């Protein structure tokens, strides 16, 4: 059995000890389930066991380290452009610093470990412990980080990274263009950065985009913010999944796209011109500032638009302006108008705010 490593080549489990071979086989299985790449040709490997290594690993060659020590482990002095594979054996926790002079593949045990990837291209597969995994603050390489079932903290500060998160994870993104798949996690927290990001959330998660363009797919019980920054003018797309979710533009001033799901969703736009599409559940929608578009397809659930304004537009698939106006009933209480539109399929859309006119129907 062999696994492709950054920089080319592959590693066979056949040349390792039984314990290390088992750990590496688990890495291979994890990489395979994450749709990463395999090779079938084993590479020539050298097995060492140390807590400090400044060796030269020439380009195209691979060094495999079976790591049984604990505490601080420093490989930052390694050079040569080759590939360092670290397979952690035993039960001890380590504080591992990798080198930017080589490509790295790391498999941790189930202890609470710390892995710093430096500026390297790295693949880190964490065990079931509570791990801290971080890249360099700037100029970082492109890393693939796969966490286990523990409460992990991942700081992808720079570089274009892919994070596959399990457990209850805290994930912070930086300046790179990052992909986060936390679909199997519960209670994860993800904060976007200045780069573009694609985030798939698990259940009961809290997600906030940064200042880059962010695409977020939610899940049941999630609270999702397009951005935490009032200076953000990015265009974000947020799609709810099954179950009740809260989608908010947060502090964003950008033109955001919100797609409700099958649950009872609460969606709030920001100060930009937002597009909000109702789903099959019962939704409560707020456009916020700007001139907003509210989209309704067929077989949607009942929906209430809490702040329908004179600059907003209502679009219902298959209905003309005259048909919608004919299906609408209105009453005014004080200065607020309540308009209810009853569609042929039984869907009811309630507008609270400005009166519905032909000019507001798209």
mmCIF file of C-alpha atoms in Angstrom:
data_model
loop_
_atom_site.group_PDB
_atom_site.id
_atom_site.type_symbol
_atom_site.label_atom_id
_atom_site.label_comp_id
_atom_site.label_asym_id
_atom_site.label_seq_id
_atom_site.Cartn_x
_atom_site.Cartn_y
_atom_site.Cartn_z
ATOM 1 C CA UNK A 1 0.000 0.000 0.000
ATOM 2 C CA UNK A 2 1.330 3.444 -0.896
ATOM 3 C CA UNK A 3 0.332 7.074 -0.566
ATOM 4 C CA UNK A 4 1.244 10.044 -2.760
ATOM 5 C CA UNK A 5 3.084 12.798 -0.920
ATOM 6 C CA UNK A 6 3.560 16.492 -1.731
ATOM 7 C CA UNK A 7 6.359 17.024 -4.204
ATOM 8 C CA UNK A 8 5.856 13.672 -5.932
ATOM 9 C CA UNK A 9 6.659 10.065 -5.107
ATOM 10 C CA UNK A 10 4.870 7.693 -2.797
ATOM 11 C CA UNK A 11 5.431 5.849 0.456
ATOM 12 C CA UNK A 12 4.978 2.148 1.063
ATOM 13 C CA UNK A 13 4.002 0.805 4.473
ATOM 14 C CA UNK A 14 6.046 -2.302 3.791
ATOM 15 C CA UNK A 15 9.362 -0.797 4.907
ATOM 16 C CA UNK A 16 8.102 0.378 8.299
ATOM 17 C CA UNK A 17 7.613 -1.219 11.684
ATOM 18 C CA UNK A 18 4.222 -2.809 12.418
ATOM 19 C CA UNK A 19 3.046 0.060 14.652
ATOM 20 C CA UNK A 20 4.145 2.753 12.216
ATOM 21 C CA UNK A 21 2.819 0.786 9.274
ATOM 22 C CA UNK A 22 -0.609 0.610 10.904
ATOM 23 C CA UNK A 23 -0.617 4.354 11.565
ATOM 24 C CA UNK A 24 0.381 5.141 7.983
ATOM 25 C CA UNK A 25 -2.272 2.765 6.674
ATOM 26 C CA UNK A 26 -4.820 4.779 8.674
ATOM 27 C CA UNK A 27 -3.484 7.935 7.050
ATOM 28 C CA UNK A 28 -3.924 6.394 3.622
ATOM 29 C CA UNK A 29 -7.492 5.390 4.445
ATOM 30 C CA UNK A 30 -8.268 8.900 5.672
ATOM 31 C CA UNK A 31 -6.752 10.505 2.593
ATOM 32 C CA UNK A 32 -8.726 8.156 0.373
ATOM 33 C CA UNK A 33 -12.005 9.049 2.109
ATOM 34 C CA UNK A 34 -11.159 12.713 1.566
ATOM 35 C CA UNK A 35 -10.767 12.161 -2.189
ATOM 36 C CA UNK A 36 -7.040 12.902 -2.161
ATOM 37 C CA UNK A 37 -4.542 11.256 -4.479
ATOM 38 C CA UNK A 38 -2.906 7.819 -4.389
ATOM 39 C CA UNK A 39 0.092 6.262 -6.075
ATOM 40 C CA UNK A 40 0.913 2.578 -6.482
ATOM 41 C CA UNK A 41 4.715 2.659 -6.808
ATOM 42 C CA UNK A 42 6.552 2.510 -3.455
ATOM 43 C CA UNK A 43 9.398 4.956 -2.848
ATOM 44 C CA UNK A 44 12.716 4.176 -1.224
ATOM 45 C CA UNK A 45 12.453 5.278 2.391
ATOM 46 C CA UNK A 46 14.718 5.687 5.390
ATOM 47 C CA UNK A 47 13.271 5.224 8.861
ATOM 48 C CA UNK A 48 14.673 7.299 11.732
ATOM 49 C CA UNK A 49 13.508 8.084 15.249
ATOM 50 C CA UNK A 50 14.462 11.453 16.687
ATOM 51 C CA UNK A 51 13.118 14.647 18.268
ATOM 52 C CA UNK A 52 15.486 16.990 16.406
ATOM 53 C CA UNK A 53 16.426 16.692 12.753
ATOM 54 C CA UNK A 54 18.252 19.160 10.476
ATOM 55 C CA UNK A 55 19.073 16.685 7.727
ATOM 56 C CA UNK A 56 19.058 17.310 3.995
ATOM 57 C CA UNK A 57 16.334 15.435 2.119
ATOM 58 C CA UNK A 58 17.075 15.807 -1.570
ATOM 59 C CA UNK A 59 14.316 16.559 -4.058
ATOM 60 C CA UNK A 60 12.516 13.404 -5.139
ATOM 61 C CA UNK A 61 13.516 11.413 -2.064
ATOM 62 C CA UNK A 62 11.562 10.636 1.096
ATOM 63 C CA UNK A 63 12.514 10.296 4.738
ATOM 64 C CA UNK A 64 10.121 8.543 7.113
ATOM 65 C CA UNK A 65 10.339 9.370 10.805
ATOM 66 C CA UNK A 66 8.704 7.083 13.348
ATOM 67 C CA UNK A 67 8.283 9.555 16.197
ATOM 68 C CA UNK A 68 8.007 8.147 19.720
ATOM 69 C CA UNK A 69 9.421 11.076 21.704
ATOM 70 C CA UNK A 70 7.379 13.680 23.588
ATOM 71 C CA UNK A 71 7.555 17.424 24.132
ATOM 72 C CA UNK A 72 9.199 19.808 21.673
ATOM 73 C CA UNK A 73 10.193 18.267 18.331
ATOM 74 C CA UNK A 74 12.038 20.560 15.925
ATOM 75 C CA UNK A 75 12.500 19.676 12.254
ATOM 76 C CA UNK A 76 12.737 23.296 11.110
ATOM 77 C CA UNK A 77 16.344 22.846 9.941
ATOM 78 C CA UNK A 78 15.546 20.282 7.258
ATOM 79 C CA UNK A 79 16.403 21.317 3.687
ATOM 80 C CA UNK A 80 16.659 19.919 0.186
ATOM 81 C CA UNK A 81 13.125 20.017 -1.194
ATOM 82 C CA UNK A 82 12.343 16.348 -0.560
ATOM 83 C CA UNK A 83 9.543 14.885 1.535
ATOM 84 C CA UNK A 84 9.521 14.309 5.287
ATOM 85 C CA UNK A 85 6.925 11.856 6.578
ATOM 86 C CA UNK A 86 6.323 11.886 10.332
ATOM 87 C CA UNK A 87 4.254 9.047 11.787
ATOM 88 C CA UNK A 88 3.721 9.484 15.502
ATOM 89 C CA UNK A 89 3.775 6.282 17.508
ATOM 90 C CA UNK A 90 3.141 5.766 21.203
ATOM 91 C CA UNK A 91 0.791 7.836 23.365
ATOM 92 C CA UNK A 92 2.890 10.922 24.143
ATOM 93 C CA UNK A 93 1.974 14.429 22.983
ATOM 94 C CA UNK A 94 4.410 16.506 20.934
ATOM 95 C CA UNK A 95 4.917 20.126 19.952
ATOM 96 C CA UNK A 96 6.120 19.637 16.380
ATOM 97 C CA UNK A 97 7.692 22.330 14.194
ATOM 98 C CA UNK A 98 8.098 21.445 10.523
ATOM 99 C CA UNK A 99 10.525 22.832 7.970
ATOM 100 C CA UNK A 100 9.677 25.055 5.016
ATOM 101 C CA UNK A 101 12.645 23.493 3.200
ATOM 102 C CA UNK A 102 10.837 20.203 2.539
ATOM 103 C CA UNK A 103 7.347 18.889 1.880
ATOM 104 C CA UNK A 104 5.694 17.300 4.891
ATOM 105 C CA UNK A 105 3.227 14.535 5.659
ATOM 106 C CA UNK A 106 2.286 14.124 9.334
ATOM 107 C CA UNK A 107 0.086 11.554 11.091
ATOM 108 C CA UNK A 108 -0.458 12.194 14.793
ATOM 109 C CA UNK A 109 -1.544 9.818 17.524
ATOM 110 C CA UNK A 110 -4.579 10.395 19.764
ATOM 111 C CA UNK A 111 -2.800 12.687 22.236
ATOM 112 C CA UNK A 112 -3.253 16.473 22.374
ATOM 113 C CA UNK A 113 -0.600 17.554 19.883
ATOM 114 C CA UNK A 114 0.608 20.828 18.390
ATOM 115 C CA UNK A 115 1.777 20.950 14.769
ATOM 116 C CA UNK A 116 3.242 24.074 13.159
ATOM 117 C CA UNK A 117 3.624 23.635 9.400
ATOM 118 C CA UNK A 118 5.821 26.719 8.844
ATOM 119 C CA UNK A 119 5.830 27.751 5.157
ATOM 120 C CA UNK A 120 5.772 24.190 3.869
ATOM 121 C CA UNK A 121 3.389 22.282 1.653
ATOM 122 C CA UNK A 122 2.002 19.891 4.228
ATOM 123 C CA UNK A 123 -0.554 17.165 4.762
ATOM 124 C CA UNK A 124 -1.475 16.776 8.431
ATOM 125 C CA UNK A 125 -3.799 13.974 9.541
ATOM 126 C CA UNK A 126 -4.675 14.369 13.217
ATOM 127 C CA UNK A 127 -5.819 11.652 15.571
ATOM 128 C CA UNK A 128 -8.644 11.776 18.093
ATOM 129 C CA UNK A 129 -6.959 14.207 20.499
ATOM 130 C CA UNK A 130 -7.486 17.937 20.967
ATOM 131 C CA UNK A 131 -4.927 19.297 18.529
ATOM 132 C CA UNK A 132 -3.576 22.741 17.649
ATOM 133 C CA UNK A 133 -2.497 22.945 14.003
ATOM 134 C CA UNK A 134 -1.228 26.164 12.467
ATOM 135 C CA UNK A 135 0.470 27.510 9.362
ATOM 136 C CA UNK A 136 2.929 30.388 9.098
ATOM 137 C CA UNK A 137 1.511 33.878 9.647
ATOM 138 C CA UNK A 138 2.577 34.913 6.144
ATOM 139 C CA UNK A 139 3.983 33.265 3.052
ATOM 140 C CA UNK A 140 2.670 29.890 4.111
ATOM 141 C CA UNK A 141 2.623 26.867 1.842
ATOM 142 C CA UNK A 142 -0.510 25.053 0.749
ATOM 143 C CA UNK A 143 -1.607 22.582 3.394
ATOM 144 C CA UNK A 144 -4.170 19.811 3.688
ATOM 145 C CA UNK A 145 -5.291 19.497 7.304
ATOM 146 C CA UNK A 146 -7.569 16.647 8.376
ATOM 147 C CA UNK A 147 -8.698 16.555 12.003
ATOM 148 C CA UNK A 148 -10.158 13.725 14.040
ATOM 149 C CA UNK A 149 -12.995 13.583 16.540
ATOM 150 C CA UNK A 150 -11.459 15.833 19.197
ATOM 151 C CA UNK A 151 -11.831 19.528 19.942
ATOM 152 C CA UNK A 152 -9.281 20.912 17.499
ATOM 153 C CA UNK A 153 -8.002 24.401 16.759
ATOM 154 C CA UNK A 154 -6.802 25.039 13.204
ATOM 155 C CA UNK A 155 -5.242 28.353 12.207
ATOM 156 C CA UNK A 156 -4.786 28.520 8.427
ATOM 157 C CA UNK A 157 -3.100 31.907 8.598
ATOM 158 C CA UNK A 158 -1.633 32.007 5.094
ATOM 159 C CA UNK A 159 -1.409 29.877 1.963
ATOM 160 C CA UNK A 160 -4.221 28.141 0.082
ATOM 161 C CA UNK A 161 -5.364 25.418 2.437
ATOM 162 C CA UNK A 162 -7.918 22.612 2.596
ATOM 163 C CA UNK A 163 -9.279 21.777 6.043
ATOM 164 C CA UNK A 164 -11.409 18.676 6.636
ATOM 165 C CA UNK A 165 -12.675 18.984 10.195
ATOM 166 C CA UNK A 166 -14.322 16.470 12.461
ATOM 167 C CA UNK A 167 -15.206 16.803 16.117
ATOM 168 C CA UNK A 168 -15.830 20.173 17.718
ATOM 169 C CA UNK A 169 -13.353 22.389 15.893
ATOM 170 C CA UNK A 170 -12.361 26.052 15.967
ATOM 171 C CA UNK A 171 -11.031 27.098 12.564
ATOM 172 C CA UNK A 172 -9.541 30.476 11.731
ATOM 173 C CA UNK A 173 -8.741 31.426 8.142
ATOM 174 C CA UNK A 174 -6.251 34.011 6.945
ATOM 175 C CA UNK A 175 -5.042 35.561 3.732
ATOM 176 C CA UNK A 176 -5.172 32.546 1.429
ATOM 177 C CA UNK A 177 -8.008 31.026 -0.565
ATOM 178 C CA UNK A 178 -9.247 28.246 1.687
ATOM 179 C CA UNK A 179 -11.663 25.327 1.518
ATOM 180 C CA UNK A 180 -13.226 24.064 4.754
ATOM 181 C CA UNK A 181 -15.314 20.890 4.941
ATOM 182 C CA UNK A 182 -16.740 20.543 8.444
ATOM 183 C CA UNK A 183 -19.836 18.629 7.346
ATOM 184 C CA UNK A 184 -19.240 15.781 9.817
ATOM 185 C CA UNK A 185 -18.501 18.059 12.759
ATOM 186 C CA UNK A 186 -20.888 19.203 15.487
ATOM 187 C CA UNK A 187 -20.634 22.642 17.070
ATOM 188 C CA UNK A 188 -17.735 23.874 14.952
ATOM 189 C CA UNK A 189 -16.769 27.558 14.785
ATOM 190 C CA UNK A 190 -15.244 28.923 11.576
ATOM 191 C CA UNK A 191 -13.967 32.488 11.058
ATOM 192 C CA UNK A 192 -13.129 33.658 7.569
ATOM 193 C CA UNK A 193 -10.134 35.784 6.659
ATOM 194 C CA UNK A 194 -9.103 38.218 3.968
ATOM 195 C CA UNK A 195 -8.945 35.537 1.274
ATOM 196 C CA UNK A 196 -11.784 33.833 -0.568
ATOM 197 C CA UNK A 197 -13.277 30.817 1.180
ATOM 198 C CA UNK A 198 -15.628 27.908 0.584
ATOM 199 C CA UNK A 199 -17.092 26.543 3.825
ATOM 200 C CA UNK A 200 -19.361 23.524 4.320
ATOM 201 C CA UNK A 201 -20.699 23.403 7.863
ATOM 202 C CA UNK A 202 -21.832 20.588 10.111
ATOM 203 C CA UNK A 203 -24.679 20.821 12.607
ATOM 204 C CA UNK A 204 -25.017 23.465 15.342
ATOM 205 C CA UNK A 205 -22.094 25.442 13.971
ATOM 206 C CA UNK A 206 -21.228 29.132 14.054
ATOM 207 C CA UNK A 207 -19.756 30.400 10.785
ATOM 208 C CA UNK A 208 -18.613 33.923 9.931
ATOM 209 C CA UNK A 209 -17.147 34.975 6.619
ATOM 210 C CA UNK A 210 -14.273 37.434 6.463
ATOM 211 C CA UNK A 211 -13.502 40.198 4.002
ATOM 212 C CA UNK A 212 -13.011 37.906 1.014
ATOM 213 C CA UNK A 213 -15.742 36.398 -1.145
ATOM 214 C CA UNK A 214 -17.175 33.497 0.812
ATOM 215 C CA UNK A 215 -19.477 30.613 -0.103
ATOM 216 C CA UNK A 216 -21.087 28.894 2.873
ATOM 217 C CA UNK A 217 -23.355 25.834 2.950
ATOM 218 C CA UNK A 218 -25.082 25.376 6.284
ATOM 219 C CA UNK A 219 -26.675 22.575 8.236
ATOM 220 C CA UNK A 220 -29.290 22.135 10.946
ATOM 221 C CA UNK A 221 -28.965 24.467 13.915
ATOM 222 C CA UNK A 222 -26.282 26.674 12.344
ATOM 223 C CA UNK A 223 -25.837 30.403 12.857
ATOM 224 C CA UNK A 224 -24.101 31.906 9.823
ATOM 225 C CA UNK A 225 -22.833 35.443 9.229
ATOM 226 C CA UNK A 226 -21.748 36.645 5.796
ATOM 227 C CA UNK A 227 -18.978 38.698 7.418
ATOM 228 C CA UNK A 228 -17.832 39.888 10.801
ATOM 229 C CA UNK A 229 -16.304 43.038 9.260
ATOM 230 C CA UNK A 230 -18.208 46.266 8.588
ATOM 231 C CA UNK A 231 -15.570 47.129 5.972
ATOM 232 C CA UNK A 232 -16.384 44.036 3.913
ATOM 233 C CA UNK A 233 -17.904 44.700 0.499
ATOM 234 C CA UNK A 234 -17.372 41.119 -0.650
ATOM 235 C CA UNK A 235 -20.081 39.141 -2.408
ATOM 236 C CA UNK A 236 -21.014 36.162 -0.260
ATOM 237 C CA UNK A 237 -23.317 33.241 -1.033
ATOM 238 C CA UNK A 238 -24.943 31.460 1.907
ATOM 239 C CA UNK A 239 -27.141 28.400 1.470
ATOM 240 C CA UNK A 240 -29.102 26.807 4.288
ATOM 241 C CA UNK A 241 -29.404 23.061 4.600
ATOM 242 C CA UNK A 242 -32.005 20.992 6.392
ATOM 243 C CA UNK A 243 -33.281 22.077 9.775
ATOM 244 C CA UNK A 244 -33.743 25.518 11.278
ATOM 245 C CA UNK A 245 -30.888 27.948 10.642
ATOM 246 C CA UNK A 246 -30.072 31.613 11.098
ATOM 247 C CA UNK A 247 -28.386 33.332 8.140
ATOM 248 C CA UNK A 248 -27.238 36.908 8.563
ATOM 249 C CA UNK A 249 -25.243 39.427 6.583
ATOM 250 C CA UNK A 250 -23.682 40.396 9.890
ATOM 251 C CA UNK A 251 -21.645 43.541 9.470
ATOM 252 C CA UNK A 252 -21.283 43.040 5.716
ATOM 253 C CA UNK A 253 -21.886 45.940 3.331
ATOM 254 C CA UNK A 254 -21.597 43.702 0.278
ATOM 255 C CA UNK A 255 -24.299 42.414 -2.042
ATOM 256 C CA UNK A 256 -25.001 38.993 -0.581
ATOM 257 C CA UNK A 257 -26.952 35.990 -1.830
ATOM 258 C CA UNK A 258 -29.012 33.962 0.653
ATOM 259 C CA UNK A 259 -30.752 30.674 -0.120
ATOM 260 C CA UNK A 260 -33.162 29.307 2.478
ATOM 261 C CA UNK A 261 -33.466 25.559 2.977
ATOM 262 C CA UNK A 262 -36.089 23.072 4.040
ATOM 263 C CA UNK A 263 -36.195 24.174 7.669
ATOM 264 C CA UNK A 264 -37.710 27.176 9.400
ATOM 265 C CA UNK A 265 -34.975 29.684 8.613
ATOM 266 C CA UNK A 266 -34.369 33.235 9.788
ATOM 267 C CA UNK A 267 -32.498 35.354 7.219
ATOM 268 C CA UNK A 268 -31.318 38.923 7.675
ATOM 269 C CA UNK A 269 -29.648 40.974 4.955
ATOM 270 C CA UNK A 270 -27.154 43.781 5.413
ATOM 271 C CA UNK A 271 -26.690 47.263 4.029
ATOM 272 C CA UNK A 272 -26.024 46.070 0.471
ATOM 273 C CA UNK A 273 -28.401 44.996 -2.279
ATOM 274 C CA UNK A 274 -29.078 41.412 -1.236
ATOM 275 C CA UNK A 275 -30.796 38.547 -3.032
ATOM 276 C CA UNK A 276 -32.849 36.282 -0.764
ATOM 277 C CA UNK A 277 -34.448 33.104 -2.099
ATOM 278 C CA UNK A 278 -37.048 31.279 -0.019
ATOM 279 C CA UNK A 279 -36.832 27.513 0.428
ATOM 280 C CA UNK A 280 -39.354 24.790 1.149
ATOM 281 C CA UNK A 281 -39.547 25.557 4.869
ATOM 282 C CA UNK A 282 -41.305 28.403 6.645
ATOM 283 C CA UNK A 283 -38.949 31.377 6.574
ATOM 284 C CA UNK A 284 -38.727 34.802 8.163
ATOM 285 C CA UNK A 285 -36.829 37.211 5.923
ATOM 286 C CA UNK A 286 -35.368 40.682 6.451
ATOM 287 C CA UNK A 287 -33.659 42.513 3.616
ATOM 288 C CA UNK A 288 -31.935 45.138 5.734
ATOM 289 C CA UNK A 289 -30.722 48.255 3.944
ATOM 290 C CA UNK A 290 -30.278 48.533 0.190
ATOM 291 C CA UNK A 291 -32.597 47.495 -2.616
ATOM 292 C CA UNK A 292 -33.220 43.803 -2.109
ATOM 293 C CA UNK A 293 -34.661 41.035 -4.258
ATOM 294 C CA UNK A 294 -36.900 38.403 -2.651
ATOM 295 C CA UNK A 295 -37.249 35.264 -4.776
ATOM 296 C CA UNK A 296 -39.942 32.615 -4.449
ATOM 297 C CA UNK A 297 -40.122 29.445 -6.522
ATOM 298 C CA UNK A 298 -42.777 26.758 -6.659
ATOM 299 C CA UNK A 299 -43.689 24.655 -3.619
ATOM 300 C CA UNK A 300 -42.132 27.070 -1.147
ATOM 301 C CA UNK A 301 -43.175 27.207 2.480
ATOM 302 C CA UNK A 302 -44.936 30.132 4.060
ATOM 303 C CA UNK A 303 -42.767 33.212 4.463
ATOM 304 C CA UNK A 304 -42.855 36.601 6.121
ATOM 305 C CA UNK A 305 -40.766 39.533 4.894
ATOM 306 C CA UNK A 306 -40.343 41.732 7.947
ATOM 307 C CA UNK A 307 -39.069 44.956 6.375
ATOM 308 C CA UNK A 308 -40.338 45.135 2.795
ATOM 309 C CA UNK A 309 -39.242 48.534 1.442
ATOM 310 C CA UNK A 310 -40.179 50.716 -1.486
ATOM 311 C CA UNK A 311 -36.887 49.862 -3.202
ATOM 312 C CA UNK A 312 -37.291 46.107 -2.756
ATOM 313 C CA UNK A 313 -38.469 43.668 -5.427
ATOM 314 C CA UNK A 314 -40.658 40.595 -5.063
ATOM 315 C CA UNK A 315 -40.348 37.823 -7.646
ATOM 316 C CA UNK A 316 -42.599 34.754 -7.596
ATOM 317 C CA UNK A 317 -41.922 32.176 -10.298
ATOM 318 C CA UNK A 318 -44.876 31.669 -12.630
ATOM 319 C CA UNK A 319 -46.798 34.757 -11.499
ATOM 320 C CA UNK A 320 -47.224 38.066 -13.250
ATOM 321 C CA UNK A 321 -47.568 41.379 -11.449
ATOM 322 C CA UNK A 322 -51.299 41.487 -12.110
ATOM 323 C CA UNK A 323 -51.779 37.967 -10.724
ATOM 324 C CA UNK A 324 -49.868 38.737 -7.526
ATOM 325 C CA UNK A 325 -51.765 41.970 -6.967
ATOM 326 C CA UNK A 326 -55.031 40.111 -7.497
ATOM 327 C CA UNK A 327 -54.016 37.488 -4.905
ATOM 328 C CA UNK A 328 -52.942 40.106 -2.349
ATOM 329 C CA UNK A 329 -54.922 41.519 0.561
ATOM 330 C CA UNK A 330 -53.656 44.479 2.577
ATOM 331 C CA UNK A 331 -54.361 46.330 5.764
ATOM 332 C CA UNK A 332 -52.584 49.291 7.312
ATOM 333 C CA UNK A 333 -51.993 49.656 11.028
ATOM 334 C CA UNK A 334 -50.576 53.072 11.855
ATOM 335 C CA UNK A 335 -47.923 53.686 9.215
ATOM 336 C CA UNK A 336 -47.214 49.988 8.592
ATOM 337 C CA UNK A 337 -48.828 48.018 5.783
ATOM 338 C CA UNK A 338 -49.383 44.265 6.060
ATOM 339 C CA UNK A 339 -49.863 42.485 2.743
ATOM 340 C CA UNK A 340 -50.678 38.787 2.464
ATOM 341 C CA UNK A 341 -50.376 37.005 -0.880
ATOM 342 C CA UNK A 342 -52.118 33.631 -1.112
ATOM 343 C CA UNK A 343 -50.763 31.516 -3.964
ATOM 344 C CA UNK A 344 -52.529 28.694 -5.771
ATOM 345 C CA UNK A 345 -50.373 26.000 -4.118
ATOM 346 C CA UNK A 346 -51.360 27.187 -0.635
ATOM 347 C CA UNK A 347 -48.181 29.183 0.015
ATOM 348 C CA UNK A 348 -48.669 32.439 1.868
ATOM 349 C CA UNK A 349 -46.240 35.347 1.631
ATOM 350 C CA UNK A 350 -46.662 38.155 4.143
ATOM 351 C CA UNK A 351 -45.043 41.524 3.498
ATOM 352 C CA UNK A 352 -44.614 43.933 6.418
ATOM 353 C CA UNK A 353 -43.624 47.467 5.539
ATOM 354 C CA UNK A 354 -44.286 49.275 2.291
ATOM 355 C CA UNK A 355 -47.396 48.571 0.255
ATOM 356 C CA UNK A 356 -46.983 46.187 -2.689
ATOM 357 C CA UNK A 357 -47.235 47.873 -6.070
ATOM 358 C CA UNK A 358 -46.511 46.791 -9.630
ATOM 359 C CA UNK A 359 -43.198 48.636 -9.376
ATOM 360 C CA UNK A 360 -42.087 46.220 -6.624
ATOM 361 C CA UNK A 361 -42.802 43.064 -8.610
ATOM 362 C CA UNK A 362 -40.116 41.579 -10.808
#
